[in-house]
Amino acid sequence: MPKYIVSLKKGLNNEDYEAAHQHARDLGGRIDSTYNREGPAPGFVVDFPADAVGTMEKASNVEAVESNGVAETQ
């Protein structure tokens, strides 16, 4: 399965943060790593079926979902 970065909205309480993780699991995802809920970029990396991305993007706690890859500079 491809990996995606799920960026969550800032200021979520722990319950909402964990609910976003569970939502990803319910859609067939496996959490690979997490980012601090209170940090500058809360969220997680998930191995996720590509057809579930649109559903995850619509979740109320989600800011964005993007493919995880290598960033290159010139």
PDB file of N, CA, C and O in Angstrom:
ATOM      1  N   MET A   1       0.839  -1.185   0.000  1.00  0.00           N
ATOM      2  CA  MET A   1       0.000   0.000   0.000  1.00  0.00           C
ATOM      3  C   MET A   1       0.882   1.246   0.000  1.00  0.00           C
ATOM      4  O   MET A   1       1.920   1.258   0.655  1.00  0.00           O
ATOM      5  N   PRO A   2       0.453   2.281  -0.686  1.00  0.00           N
ATOM      6  CA  PRO A   2       1.220   3.531  -0.661  1.00  0.00           C
ATOM      7  C   PRO A   2       1.105   4.228   0.691  1.00  0.00           C
ATOM      8  O   PRO A   2       0.148   4.013   1.433  1.00  0.00           O
ATOM      9  N   LYS A   3       2.088   5.066   0.993  1.00  0.00           N
ATOM     10  CA  LYS A   3       2.081   5.832   2.243  1.00  0.00           C
ATOM     11  C   LYS A   3       1.594   7.243   1.969  1.00  0.00           C
ATOM     12  O   LYS A   3       1.895   7.834   0.934  1.00  0.00           O
ATOM     13  N   TYR A   4       0.846   7.768   2.948  1.00  0.00           N
ATOM     14  CA  TYR A   4       0.317   9.125   2.868  1.00  0.00           C
ATOM     15  C   TYR A   4       0.596   9.852   4.166  1.00  0.00           C
ATOM     16  O   TYR A   4       0.612   9.247   5.237  1.00  0.00           O
ATOM     17  N   ILE A   5       0.788  11.154   4.066  1.00  0.00           N
ATOM     18  CA  ILE A   5       0.893  12.016   5.239  1.00  0.00           C
ATOM     19  C   ILE A   5      -0.491  12.613   5.470  1.00  0.00           C
ATOM     20  O   ILE A   5      -1.057  13.241   4.572  1.00  0.00           O
ATOM     21  N   VAL A   6      -1.021  12.386   6.647  1.00  0.00           N
ATOM     22  CA  VAL A   6      -2.308  12.957   7.029  1.00  0.00           C
ATOM     23  C   VAL A   6      -2.025  14.107   7.978  1.00  0.00           C
ATOM     24  O   VAL A   6      -1.533  13.897   9.088  1.00  0.00           O
ATOM     25  N   SER A   7      -2.281  15.318   7.525  1.00  0.00           N
ATOM     26  CA  SER A   7      -2.092  16.510   8.354  1.00  0.00           C
ATOM     27  C   SER A   7      -3.405  16.811   9.052  1.00  0.00           C
ATOM     28  O   SER A   7      -4.448  16.937   8.406  1.00  0.00           O
ATOM     29  N   LEU A   8      -3.339  16.905  10.376  1.00  0.00           N
ATOM     30  CA  LEU A   8      -4.539  17.178  11.159  1.00  0.00           C
ATOM     31  C   LEU A   8      -4.611  18.658  11.515  1.00  0.00           C
ATOM     32  O   LEU A   8      -3.601  19.366  11.504  1.00  0.00           O
ATOM     33  N   LYS A   9      -5.806  19.092  11.819  1.00  0.00           N
ATOM     34  CA  LYS A   9      -5.993  20.484  12.229  1.00  0.00           C
ATOM     35  C   LYS A   9      -5.290  20.721  13.554  1.00  0.00           C
ATOM     36  O   LYS A   9      -5.248  19.850  14.416  1.00  0.00           O
ATOM     37  N   LYS A  10      -4.743  21.902  13.726  1.00  0.00           N
ATOM     38  CA  LYS A  10      -4.063  22.258  14.965  1.00  0.00           C
ATOM     39  C   LYS A  10      -5.084  22.470  16.072  1.00  0.00           C
ATOM     40  O   LYS A  10      -6.213  22.865  15.820  1.00  0.00           O
ATOM     41  N   GLY A  11      -4.670  22.200  17.302  1.00  0.00           N
ATOM     42  CA  GLY A  11      -5.508  22.453  18.462  1.00  0.00           C
ATOM     43  C   GLY A  11      -6.469  21.337  18.814  1.00  0.00           C
ATOM     44  O   GLY A  11      -7.346  21.527  19.660  1.00  0.00           O
ATOM     45  N   LEU A  12      -6.328  20.156  18.194  1.00  0.00           N
ATOM     46  CA  LEU A  12      -7.225  19.050  18.527  1.00  0.00           C
ATOM     47  C   LEU A  12      -6.942  18.538  19.932  1.00  0.00           C
ATOM     48  O   LEU A  12      -5.789  18.476  20.355  1.00  0.00           O
ATOM     49  N   ASN A  13      -7.994  18.144  20.629  1.00  0.00           N
ATOM     50  CA  ASN A  13      -7.778  17.493  21.915  1.00  0.00           C
ATOM     51  C   ASN A  13      -7.361  16.045  21.650  1.00  0.00           C
ATOM     52  O   ASN A  13      -7.423  15.558  20.522  1.00  0.00           O
ATOM     53  N   ASN A  14      -6.906  15.353  22.674  1.00  0.00           N
ATOM     54  CA  ASN A  14      -6.399  13.994  22.511  1.00  0.00           C
ATOM     55  C   ASN A  14      -7.460  13.053  21.951  1.00  0.00           C
ATOM     56  O   ASN A  14      -7.166  12.193  21.117  1.00  0.00           O
ATOM     57  N   GLU A  15      -8.704  13.207  22.378  1.00  0.00           N
ATOM     58  CA  GLU A  15      -9.788  12.346  21.903  1.00  0.00           C
ATOM     59  C   GLU A  15      -9.985  12.489  20.383  1.00  0.00           C
ATOM     60  O   GLU A  15     -10.106  11.495  19.667  1.00  0.00           O
ATOM     61  N   ASP A  16      -9.996  13.712  19.885  1.00  0.00           N
ATOM     62  CA  ASP A  16     -10.163  13.948  18.451  1.00  0.00           C
ATOM     63  C   ASP A  16      -8.942  13.483  17.658  1.00  0.00           C
ATOM     64  O   ASP A  16      -9.065  12.981  16.547  1.00  0.00           O
ATOM     65  N   TYR A  17      -7.761  13.649  18.245  1.00  0.00           N
ATOM     66  CA  TYR A  17      -6.525  13.198  17.606  1.00  0.00           C
ATOM     67  C   TYR A  17      -6.545  11.680  17.435  1.00  0.00           C
ATOM     68  O   TYR A  17      -6.268  11.152  16.357  1.00  0.00           O
ATOM     69  N   GLU A  18      -6.919  10.970  18.506  1.00  0.00           N
ATOM     70  CA  GLU A  18      -6.997   9.512  18.453  1.00  0.00           C
ATOM     71  C   GLU A  18      -8.127   9.048  17.531  1.00  0.00           C
ATOM     72  O   GLU A  18      -8.006   8.021  16.864  1.00  0.00           O
ATOM     73  N   ALA A  19      -9.217   9.800  17.472  1.00  0.00           N
ATOM     74  CA  ALA A  19     -10.331   9.449  16.581  1.00  0.00           C
ATOM     75  C   ALA A  19      -9.891   9.501  15.116  1.00  0.00           C
ATOM     76  O   ALA A  19     -10.317   8.667  14.306  1.00  0.00           O
ATOM     77  N   ALA A  20      -9.036  10.444  14.777  1.00  0.00           N
ATOM     78  CA  ALA A  20      -8.518  10.530  13.409  1.00  0.00           C
ATOM     79  C   ALA A  20      -7.667   9.305  13.084  1.00  0.00           C
ATOM     80  O   ALA A  20      -7.758   8.745  11.986  1.00  0.00           O
ATOM     81  N   HIS A  21      -6.863   8.866  14.036  1.00  0.00           N
ATOM     82  CA  HIS A  21      -6.068   7.642  13.845  1.00  0.00           C
ATOM     83  C   HIS A  21      -6.993   6.448  13.631  1.00  0.00           C
ATOM     84  O   HIS A  21      -6.763   5.635  12.730  1.00  0.00           O
ATOM     85  N   GLN A  22      -8.015   6.352  14.457  1.00  0.00           N
ATOM     86  CA  GLN A  22      -8.939   5.218  14.351  1.00  0.00           C
ATOM     87  C   GLN A  22      -9.682   5.251  13.025  1.00  0.00           C
ATOM     88  O   GLN A  22      -9.923   4.210  12.412  1.00  0.00           O
ATOM     89  N   HIS A  23     -10.049   6.424  12.567  1.00  0.00           N
ATOM     90  CA  HIS A  23     -10.739   6.562  11.280  1.00  0.00           C
ATOM     91  C   HIS A  23      -9.850   6.014  10.152  1.00  0.00           C
ATOM     92  O   HIS A  23     -10.331   5.299   9.266  1.00  0.00           O
ATOM     93  N   ALA A  24      -8.566   6.328  10.200  1.00  0.00           N
ATOM     94  CA  ALA A  24      -7.634   5.810   9.191  1.00  0.00           C
ATOM     95  C   ALA A  24      -7.568   4.288   9.255  1.00  0.00           C
ATOM     96  O   ALA A  24      -7.580   3.611   8.220  1.00  0.00           O
ATOM     97  N   ARG A  25      -7.518   3.737  10.461  1.00  0.00           N
ATOM     98  CA  ARG A  25      -7.502   2.277  10.613  1.00  0.00           C
ATOM     99  C   ARG A  25      -8.795   1.655  10.096  1.00  0.00           C
ATOM    100  O   ARG A  25      -8.770   0.614   9.435  1.00  0.00           O
ATOM    101  N   ASP A  26      -9.907   2.289  10.390  1.00  0.00           N
ATOM    102  CA  ASP A  26     -11.207   1.772   9.935  1.00  0.00           C
ATOM    103  C   ASP A  26     -11.303   1.737   8.409  1.00  0.00           C
ATOM    104  O   ASP A  26     -12.035   0.926   7.853  1.00  0.00           O
ATOM    105  N   LEU A  27     -10.554   2.621   7.753  1.00  0.00           N
ATOM    106  CA  LEU A  27     -10.545   2.670   6.287  1.00  0.00           C
ATOM    107  C   LEU A  27      -9.488   1.741   5.683  1.00  0.00           C
ATOM    108  O   LEU A  27      -9.247   1.765   4.482  1.00  0.00           O
ATOM    109  N   GLY A  28      -8.853   0.935   6.528  1.00  0.00           N
ATOM    110  CA  GLY A  28      -7.875  -0.042   6.045  1.00  0.00           C
ATOM    111  C   GLY A  28      -6.432   0.395   6.162  1.00  0.00           C
ATOM    112  O   GLY A  28      -5.542  -0.272   5.659  1.00  0.00           O
ATOM    113  N   GLY A  29      -6.192   1.496   6.857  1.00  0.00           N
ATOM    114  CA  GLY A  29      -4.834   2.014   6.984  1.00  0.00           C
ATOM    115  C   GLY A  29      -4.080   1.411   8.155  1.00  0.00           C
ATOM    116  O   GLY A  29      -4.660   0.851   9.083  1.00  0.00           O
ATOM    117  N   ARG A  30      -2.750   1.499   8.059  1.00  0.00           N
ATOM    118  CA  ARG A  30      -1.863   1.091   9.148  1.00  0.00           C
ATOM    119  C   ARG A  30      -0.962   2.276   9.456  1.00  0.00           C
ATOM    120  O   ARG A  30      -0.203   2.738   8.602  1.00  0.00           O
ATOM    121  N   ILE A  31      -1.048   2.777  10.688  1.00  0.00           N
ATOM    122  CA  ILE A  31      -0.267   3.942  11.101  1.00  0.00           C
ATOM    123  C   ILE A  31       1.216   3.564  11.128  1.00  0.00           C
ATOM    124  O   ILE A  31       1.604   2.600  11.787  1.00  0.00           O
ATOM    125  N   ASP A  32       2.021   4.327  10.404  1.00  0.00           N
ATOM    126  CA  ASP A  32       3.455   4.067  10.313  1.00  0.00           C
ATOM    127  C   ASP A  32       4.223   4.906  11.333  1.00  0.00           C
ATOM    128  O   ASP A  32       5.112   4.415  11.998  1.00  0.00           O
ATOM    129  N   SER A  33       3.895   6.176  11.440  1.00  0.00           N
ATOM    130  CA  SER A  33       4.513   7.062  12.428  1.00  0.00           C
ATOM    131  C   SER A  33       3.560   8.218  12.716  1.00  0.00           C
ATOM    132  O   SER A  33       2.645   8.485  11.937  1.00  0.00           O
ATOM    133  N   THR A  34       3.777   8.854  13.857  1.00  0.00           N
ATOM    134  CA  THR A  34       2.891   9.947  14.261  1.00  0.00           C
ATOM    135  C   THR A  34       3.700  11.203  14.553  1.00  0.00           C
ATOM    136  O   THR A  34       4.893  11.140  14.847  1.00  0.00           O
ATOM    137  N   TYR A  35       3.025  12.342  14.437  1.00  0.00           N
ATOM    138  CA  TYR A  35       3.616  13.635  14.775  1.00  0.00           C
ATOM    139  C   TYR A  35       2.898  14.172  16.006  1.00  0.00           C
ATOM    140  O   TYR A  35       1.703  13.961  16.176  1.00  0.00           O
ATOM    141  N   ASN A  36       3.617  14.867  16.813  1.00  0.00           N
ATOM    142  CA  ASN A  36       3.102  15.387  18.074  1.00  0.00           C
ATOM    143  C   ASN A  36       1.815  16.192  17.870  1.00  0.00           C
ATOM    144  O   ASN A  36       1.776  17.117  17.065  1.00  0.00           O
ATOM    145  N   ARG A  37       0.792  15.836  18.615  1.00  0.00           N
ATOM    146  CA  ARG A  37      -0.507  16.513  18.537  1.00  0.00           C
ATOM    147  C   ARG A  37      -0.382  17.999  18.820  1.00  0.00           C
ATOM    148  O   ARG A  37      -1.090  18.827  18.241  1.00  0.00           O
ATOM    149  N   GLU A  38       0.530  18.379  19.710  1.00  0.00           N
ATOM    150  CA  GLU A  38       0.691  19.781  20.088  1.00  0.00           C
ATOM    151  C   GLU A  38       1.835  20.457  19.342  1.00  0.00           C
ATOM    152  O   GLU A  38       2.140  21.615  19.599  1.00  0.00           O
ATOM    153  N   GLY A  39       2.448  19.742  18.409  1.00  0.00           N
ATOM    154  CA  GLY A  39       3.566  20.288  17.653  1.00  0.00           C
ATOM    155  C   GLY A  39       3.100  21.182  16.501  1.00  0.00           C
ATOM    156  O   GLY A  39       1.906  21.408  16.310  1.00  0.00           O
ATOM    157  N   PRO A  40       4.051  21.671  15.728  1.00  0.00           N
ATOM    158  CA  PRO A  40       3.723  22.591  14.632  1.00  0.00           C
ATOM    159  C   PRO A  40       2.997  21.921  13.463  1.00  0.00           C
ATOM    160  O   PRO A  40       2.355  22.598  12.667  1.00  0.00           O
ATOM    161  N   ALA A  41       3.098  20.598  13.347  1.00  0.00           N
ATOM    162  CA  ALA A  41       2.460  19.891  12.226  1.00  0.00           C
ATOM    163  C   ALA A  41       1.847  18.582  12.726  1.00  0.00           C
ATOM    164  O   ALA A  41       2.381  17.502  12.485  1.00  0.00           O
ATOM    165  N   PRO A  42       0.724  18.651  13.443  1.00  0.00           N
ATOM    166  CA  PRO A  42       0.124  17.417  13.966  1.00  0.00           C
ATOM    167  C   PRO A  42      -0.364  16.523  12.838  1.00  0.00           C
ATOM    168  O   PRO A  42      -0.858  17.003  11.817  1.00  0.00           O
ATOM    169  N   GLY A  43      -0.200  15.231  13.027  1.00  0.00           N
ATOM    170  CA  GLY A  43      -0.682  14.291  12.027  1.00  0.00           C
ATOM    171  C   GLY A  43       0.024  12.963  12.136  1.00  0.00           C
ATOM    172  O   GLY A  43       0.588  12.617  13.170  1.00  0.00           O
ATOM    173  N   PHE A  44       0.022  12.217  11.029  1.00  0.00           N
ATOM    174  CA  PHE A  44       0.637  10.899  11.017  1.00  0.00           C
ATOM    175  C   PHE A  44       0.886  10.444   9.590  1.00  0.00           C
ATOM    176  O   PHE A  44       0.347  11.002   8.639  1.00  0.00           O
ATOM    177  N   VAL A  45       1.731   9.420   9.474  1.00  0.00           N
ATOM    178  CA  VAL A  45       1.979   8.762   8.198  1.00  0.00           C
ATOM    179  C   VAL A  45       1.262   7.425   8.256  1.00  0.00           C
ATOM    180  O   VAL A  45       1.343   6.714   9.263  1.00  0.00           O
ATOM    181  N   VAL A  46       0.550   7.090   7.180  1.00  0.00           N
ATOM    182  CA  VAL A  46      -0.245   5.877   7.165  1.00  0.00           C
ATOM    183  C   VAL A  46      -0.051   5.127   5.850  1.00  0.00           C
ATOM    184  O   VAL A  46       0.048   5.742   4.797  1.00  0.00           O
ATOM    185  N   ASP A  47       0.080   3.806   5.944  1.00  0.00           N
ATOM    186  CA  ASP A  47       0.004   2.944   4.768  1.00  0.00           C
ATOM    187  C   ASP A  47      -1.486   2.794   4.505  1.00  0.00           C
ATOM    188  O   ASP A  47      -2.230   2.332   5.385  1.00  0.00           O
ATOM    189  N   PHE A  48      -1.911   3.170   3.322  1.00  0.00           N
ATOM    190  CA  PHE A  48      -3.330   3.394   3.113  1.00  0.00           C
ATOM    191  C   PHE A  48      -3.751   2.972   1.711  1.00  0.00           C
ATOM    192  O   PHE A  48      -3.039   3.280   0.743  1.00  0.00           O
ATOM    193  N   PRO A  49      -4.886   2.314   1.539  1.00  0.00           N
ATOM    194  CA  PRO A  49      -5.376   2.040   0.192  1.00  0.00           C
ATOM    195  C   PRO A  49      -5.689   3.368  -0.523  1.00  0.00           C
ATOM    196  O   PRO A  49      -6.312   4.257   0.053  1.00  0.00           O
ATOM    197  N   ALA A  50      -5.241   3.506  -1.757  1.00  0.00           N
ATOM    198  CA  ALA A  50      -5.412   4.760  -2.489  1.00  0.00           C
ATOM    199  C   ALA A  50      -6.877   5.163  -2.619  1.00  0.00           C
ATOM    200  O   ALA A  50      -7.200   6.351  -2.616  1.00  0.00           O
ATOM    201  N   ASP A  51      -7.772   4.188  -2.677  1.00  0.00           N
ATOM    202  CA  ASP A  51      -9.187   4.525  -2.849  1.00  0.00           C
ATOM    203  C   ASP A  51      -9.840   5.073  -1.585  1.00  0.00           C
ATOM    204  O   ASP A  51     -10.973   5.537  -1.620  1.00  0.00           O
ATOM    205  N   ALA A  52      -9.127   5.056  -0.454  1.00  0.00           N
ATOM    206  CA  ALA A  52      -9.678   5.577   0.793  1.00  0.00           C
ATOM    207  C   ALA A  52      -9.250   7.016   1.071  1.00  0.00           C
ATOM    208  O   ALA A  52      -9.746   7.646   2.000  1.00  0.00           O
ATOM    209  N   VAL A  53      -8.353   7.557   0.250  1.00  0.00           N
ATOM    210  CA  VAL A  53      -7.824   8.901   0.492  1.00  0.00           C
ATOM    211  C   VAL A  53      -8.928   9.949   0.486  1.00  0.00           C
ATOM    212  O   VAL A  53      -8.991  10.809   1.364  1.00  0.00           O
ATOM    213  N   GLY A  54      -9.813   9.895  -0.490  1.00  0.00           N
ATOM    214  CA  GLY A  54     -10.891  10.884  -0.588  1.00  0.00           C
ATOM    215  C   GLY A  54     -11.771  10.907   0.648  1.00  0.00           C
ATOM    216  O   GLY A  54     -12.164  11.975   1.120  1.00  0.00           O
ATOM    217  N   THR A  55     -12.050   9.738   1.201  1.00  0.00           N
ATOM    218  CA  THR A  55     -12.866   9.662   2.417  1.00  0.00           C
ATOM    219  C   THR A  55     -12.122  10.262   3.596  1.00  0.00           C
ATOM    220  O   THR A  55     -12.696  11.007   4.393  1.00  0.00           O
ATOM    221  N   MET A  56     -10.835   9.982   3.697  1.00  0.00           N
ATOM    222  CA  MET A  56     -10.035  10.516   4.805  1.00  0.00           C
ATOM    223  C   MET A  56      -9.944  12.028   4.709  1.00  0.00           C
ATOM    224  O   MET A  56     -10.020  12.726   5.720  1.00  0.00           O
ATOM    225  N   GLU A  57      -9.803  12.554   3.487  1.00  0.00           N
ATOM    226  CA  GLU A  57      -9.691  14.006   3.307  1.00  0.00           C
ATOM    227  C   GLU A  57     -10.935  14.749   3.779  1.00  0.00           C
ATOM    228  O   GLU A  57     -10.861  15.905   4.164  1.00  0.00           O
ATOM    229  N   LYS A  58     -12.078  14.079   3.760  1.00  0.00           N
ATOM    230  CA  LYS A  58     -13.339  14.715   4.146  1.00  0.00           C
ATOM    231  C   LYS A  58     -13.589  14.694   5.647  1.00  0.00           C
ATOM    232  O   LYS A  58     -14.539  15.309   6.125  1.00  0.00           O
ATOM    233  N   ALA A  59     -12.752  13.993   6.401  1.00  0.00           N
ATOM    234  CA  ALA A  59     -12.936  13.909   7.852  1.00  0.00           C
ATOM    235  C   ALA A  59     -12.773  15.297   8.476  1.00  0.00           C
ATOM    236  O   ALA A  59     -11.923  16.091   8.062  1.00  0.00           O
ATOM    237  N   SER A  60     -13.582  15.582   9.464  1.00  0.00           N
ATOM    238  CA  SER A  60     -13.613  16.926  10.052  1.00  0.00           C
ATOM    239  C   SER A  60     -12.305  17.349  10.721  1.00  0.00           C
ATOM    240  O   SER A  60     -12.009  18.536  10.804  1.00  0.00           O
ATOM    241  N   ASN A  61     -11.504  16.399  11.189  1.00  0.00           N
ATOM    242  CA  ASN A  61     -10.251  16.730  11.882  1.00  0.00           C
ATOM    243  C   ASN A  61      -9.055  16.822  10.945  1.00  0.00           C
ATOM    244  O   ASN A  61      -7.961  17.147  11.377  1.00  0.00           O
ATOM    245  N   VAL A  62      -9.268  16.532   9.660  1.00  0.00           N
ATOM    246  CA  VAL A  62      -8.166  16.444   8.709  1.00  0.00           C
ATOM    247  C   VAL A  62      -7.999  17.753   7.940  1.00  0.00           C
ATOM    248  O   VAL A  62      -8.958  18.301   7.401  1.00  0.00           O
ATOM    249  N   GLU A  63      -6.765  18.224   7.894  1.00  0.00           N
ATOM    250  CA  GLU A  63      -6.423  19.424   7.123  1.00  0.00           C
ATOM    251  C   GLU A  63      -6.102  19.044   5.677  1.00  0.00           C
ATOM    252  O   GLU A  63      -6.540  19.694   4.748  1.00  0.00           O
ATOM    253  N   ALA A  64      -5.309  17.962   5.509  1.00  0.00           N
ATOM    254  CA  ALA A  64      -4.911  17.533   4.159  1.00  0.00           C
ATOM    255  C   ALA A  64      -4.370  16.111   4.202  1.00  0.00           C
ATOM    256  O   ALA A  64      -3.915  15.627   5.242  1.00  0.00           O
ATOM    257  N   VAL A  65      -4.412  15.448   3.035  1.00  0.00           N
ATOM    258  CA  VAL A  65      -3.796  14.129   2.856  1.00  0.00           C
ATOM    259  C   VAL A  65      -2.944  14.224   1.597  1.00  0.00           C
ATOM    260  O   VAL A  65      -3.432  14.645   0.541  1.00  0.00           O
ATOM    261  N   GLU A  66      -1.670  13.859   1.720  1.00  0.00           N
ATOM    262  CA  GLU A  66      -0.798  13.914   0.553  1.00  0.00           C
ATOM    263  C   GLU A  66       0.106  12.693   0.502  1.00  0.00           C
ATOM    264  O   GLU A  66       0.413  12.093   1.530  1.00  0.00           O
ATOM    265  N   SER A  67       0.498  12.343  -0.686  1.00  0.00           N
ATOM    266  CA  SER A  67       1.383  11.205  -0.879  1.00  0.00           C
ATOM    267  C   SER A  67       2.713  11.457  -0.176  1.00  0.00           C
ATOM    268  O   SER A  67       3.261  12.562  -0.255  1.00  0.00           O
ATOM    269  N   ASN A  68       3.232  10.455   0.503  1.00  0.00           N
ATOM    270  CA  ASN A  68       4.520  10.573   1.179  1.00  0.00           C
ATOM    271  C   ASN A  68       5.615  10.221   0.191  1.00  0.00           C
ATOM    272  O   ASN A  68       5.542   9.215  -0.491  1.00  0.00           O
ATOM    273  N   GLY A  69       6.596  11.059   0.084  1.00  0.00           N
ATOM    274  CA  GLY A  69       7.685  10.818  -0.840  1.00  0.00           C
ATOM    275  C   GLY A  69       8.892  11.641  -0.473  1.00  0.00           C
ATOM    276  O   GLY A  69       8.908  12.326   0.543  1.00  0.00           O
ATOM    277  N   VAL A  70       9.880  11.579  -1.312  1.00  0.00           N
ATOM    278  CA  VAL A  70      11.110  12.318  -1.099  1.00  0.00           C
ATOM    279  C   VAL A  70      10.971  13.714  -1.710  1.00  0.00           C
ATOM    280  O   VAL A  70      10.592  13.843  -2.867  1.00  0.00           O
ATOM    281  N   ALA A  71      11.259  14.706  -0.920  1.00  0.00           N
ATOM    282  CA  ALA A  71      11.248  16.083  -1.423  1.00  0.00           C
ATOM    283  C   ALA A  71      12.638  16.397  -1.975  1.00  0.00           C
ATOM    284  O   ALA A  71      13.651  16.126  -1.340  1.00  0.00           O
ATOM    285  N   GLU A  72      12.670  16.917  -3.177  1.00  0.00           N
ATOM    286  CA  GLU A  72      13.940  17.253  -3.795  1.00  0.00           C
ATOM    287  C   GLU A  72      14.023  18.750  -4.058  1.00  0.00           C
ATOM    288  O   GLU A  72      13.026  19.383  -4.367  1.00  0.00           O
ATOM    289  N   THR A  73      15.215  19.283  -3.927  1.00  0.00           N
ATOM    290  CA  THR A  73      15.447  20.695  -4.242  1.00  0.00           C
ATOM    291  C   THR A  73      16.452  20.762  -5.383  1.00  0.00           C
ATOM    292  O   THR A  73      17.197  19.820  -5.645  1.00  0.00           O
ATOM    293  N   GLN A  74      16.483  21.868  -6.039  1.00  0.00           N
ATOM    294  CA  GLN A  74      17.406  22.013  -7.169  1.00  0.00           C
ATOM    295  C   GLN A  74      18.815  22.249  -6.718  1.00  0.00           C
ATOM    296  O   GLN A  74      19.140  22.691  -5.715  1.00  0.00           O
TER     297      GLN A  74
END
